[in-house]
Amino acid sequence: MKEEPTLRLRIFDLNCWAIRYLSKRRQERVGLIGDVLRWEGFDLVLLQEVWSEQDYSDLKSKLGGCYPFSHYFRSGVIGSGLCVFSRFPILDTLLYQYSLNGYPYMLQHGDWFCGKSVGLVHGGHSHFALRFHQLHAEYCREKDAYLPHRLVQAWELAQFIRHTSKAADVVLLGGDLNMHPEDVGIRLLRGWTGLQDAFAEATRFEGCENGCTLIPKNCFTLKTELLPFPLGIRIDYILYKAISSFTVKCEELKTTMGTAPGMDIPFSDHEAVMATLHIQKQEQTVGATPGT
């Protein structure tokens, strides 16, 4: 077996909670996100809830030197909020909007207006197919009126992945799934696609207990929603799988833990998820022909 050089891929994923006029200290936090991305030098950056194209433009200007490739996905009335920054060329993009997206009369929730979607990016290194997304929010676990919507979205996402992964060597999926790890939607998605959970597979982990991404000590989280979960909940994920002759291993997974370094505020009401993956191609050496 001949082993090819390993690609070390560092991924940053964050639900930014950047809603114009509503999200607290939005512009300051977007600036902090841009600063940390520039300092850390990730390979792929997946952002959700960047609702303002001006915020995206500001990030693009700040990050152009270290992330020369980027894309903003437009959807619904106010936009999908999805954008990606990459060190690698972006060869192609596609946006798929889910068929169920909440209700237009639920103005206080807003999921219908943004048109929840999954964005597909084909990258130029190792032919990876990257998908990132945000499913419908839960809002109330005890009386979850949107559970059927998230289940349909999870099923559509699984079908989307299966039908768009055939030409890829590696599949990456990141984003805010708005579901707990053992929820039926997560089990359906992983069962249909074969995706592995970076948190469960990581050789090393550093961050919030149980990998939680909504935690009580974050000053922007709604504490009432976390009362049944004193440690918080994990609803943001990085999932992956290898296809053909490639292998993928998660070397390390990290989450942020409340406030940004040296600051009195966090980046968002969600904690960021950062994964380091090792991607390797293995080729079978051709043996001598028997009898020669």
PDB file of N, CA and C in Angstrom, residues 73-80 95 97 101 111-117:
ATOM      1  N   PHE A  73     -24.520  33.100  -0.150  1.00  0.00           N
ATOM      2  CA  PHE A  73     -25.697  32.450  -0.724  1.00  0.00           C
ATOM      3  C   PHE A  73     -26.939  33.296  -0.450  1.00  0.00           C
ATOM      4  N   ARG A  74     -27.640  33.647  -1.500  1.00  0.00           N
ATOM      5  CA  ARG A  74     -28.865  34.442  -1.379  1.00  0.00           C
ATOM      6  C   ARG A  74     -30.083  33.530  -1.454  1.00  0.00           C
ATOM      7  N   SER A  75     -31.071  33.805  -0.590  1.00  0.00           N
ATOM      8  CA  SER A  75     -32.253  32.950  -0.529  1.00  0.00           C
ATOM      9  C   SER A  75     -33.364  33.676   0.210  1.00  0.00           C
ATOM     10  N   GLY A  76     -34.613  33.310  -0.079  1.00  0.00           N
ATOM     11  CA  GLY A  76     -35.754  33.839   0.656  1.00  0.00           C
ATOM     12  C   GLY A  76     -35.890  35.349   0.528  1.00  0.00           C
ATOM     13  N   VAL A  77     -36.576  35.939   1.509  1.00  0.00           N
ATOM     14  CA  VAL A  77     -36.837  37.372   1.497  1.00  0.00           C
ATOM     15  C   VAL A  77     -35.646  38.156   2.024  1.00  0.00           C
ATOM     16  N   ILE A  78     -35.027  37.659   3.081  1.00  0.00           N
ATOM     17  CA  ILE A  78     -33.927  38.394   3.725  1.00  0.00           C
ATOM     18  C   ILE A  78     -32.582  37.713   3.531  1.00  0.00           C
ATOM     19  N   GLY A  79     -32.532  36.614   2.789  1.00  0.00           N
ATOM     20  CA  GLY A  79     -31.272  35.942   2.535  1.00  0.00           C
ATOM     21  C   GLY A  79     -31.064  34.737   3.430  1.00  0.00           C
ATOM     22  N   SER A  80     -30.262  33.788   2.966  1.00  0.00           N
ATOM     23  CA  SER A  80     -30.039  32.551   3.712  1.00  0.00           C
ATOM     24  C   SER A  80     -29.145  32.764   4.921  1.00  0.00           C
ATOM     25  N   LEU A  95     -27.298  26.268  -4.297  1.00  0.00           N
ATOM     26  CA  LEU A  95     -28.132  26.468  -3.117  1.00  0.00           C
ATOM     27  C   LEU A  95     -29.434  25.708  -3.291  1.00  0.00           C
ATOM     28  N   GLN A  97     -33.090  25.208  -1.388  1.00  0.00           N
ATOM     29  CA  GLN A  97     -33.975  25.716  -0.344  1.00  0.00           C
ATOM     30  C   GLN A  97     -34.970  24.632   0.045  1.00  0.00           C
ATOM     31  N   ASN A 101     -40.355  25.405   5.589  1.00  0.00           N
ATOM     32  CA  ASN A 101     -39.469  26.412   6.186  1.00  0.00           C
ATOM     33  C   ASN A 101     -40.192  27.254   7.226  1.00  0.00           C
ATOM     34  N   ASP A 111     -37.965  32.215  10.367  1.00  0.00           N
ATOM     35  CA  ASP A 111     -37.333  31.166   9.554  1.00  0.00           C
ATOM     36  C   ASP A 111     -37.871  31.146   8.125  1.00  0.00           C
ATOM     37  N   TRP A 112     -39.196  31.401   7.971  1.00  0.00           N
ATOM     38  CA  TRP A 112     -39.785  31.379   6.630  1.00  0.00           C
ATOM     39  C   TRP A 112     -39.175  32.466   5.753  1.00  0.00           C
ATOM     40  N   PHE A 113     -38.911  33.644   6.330  1.00  0.00           N
ATOM     41  CA  PHE A 113     -38.445  34.787   5.540  1.00  0.00           C
ATOM     42  C   PHE A 113     -37.014  34.604   5.036  1.00  0.00           C
ATOM     43  N   CYS A 114     -36.212  33.861   5.777  1.00  0.00           N
ATOM     44  CA  CYS A 114     -34.832  33.675   5.323  1.00  0.00           C
ATOM     45  C   CYS A 114     -34.703  32.503   4.359  1.00  0.00           C
ATOM     46  N   GLY A 115     -35.703  31.643   4.273  1.00  0.00           N
ATOM     47  CA  GLY A 115     -35.627  30.524   3.343  1.00  0.00           C
ATOM     48  C   GLY A 115     -34.498  29.575   3.705  1.00  0.00           C
ATOM     49  N   LYS A 116     -34.642  28.837   4.812  1.00  0.00           N
ATOM     50  CA  LYS A 116     -33.588  27.943   5.277  1.00  0.00           C
ATOM     51  C   LYS A 116     -33.152  27.021   4.142  1.00  0.00           C
ATOM     52  N   SER A 117     -31.822  26.865   4.028  1.00  0.00           N
ATOM     53  CA  SER A 117     -31.263  26.226   2.838  1.00  0.00           C
ATOM     54  C   SER A 117     -29.995  25.463   3.193  1.00  0.00           C
TER      55      SER A 117
END
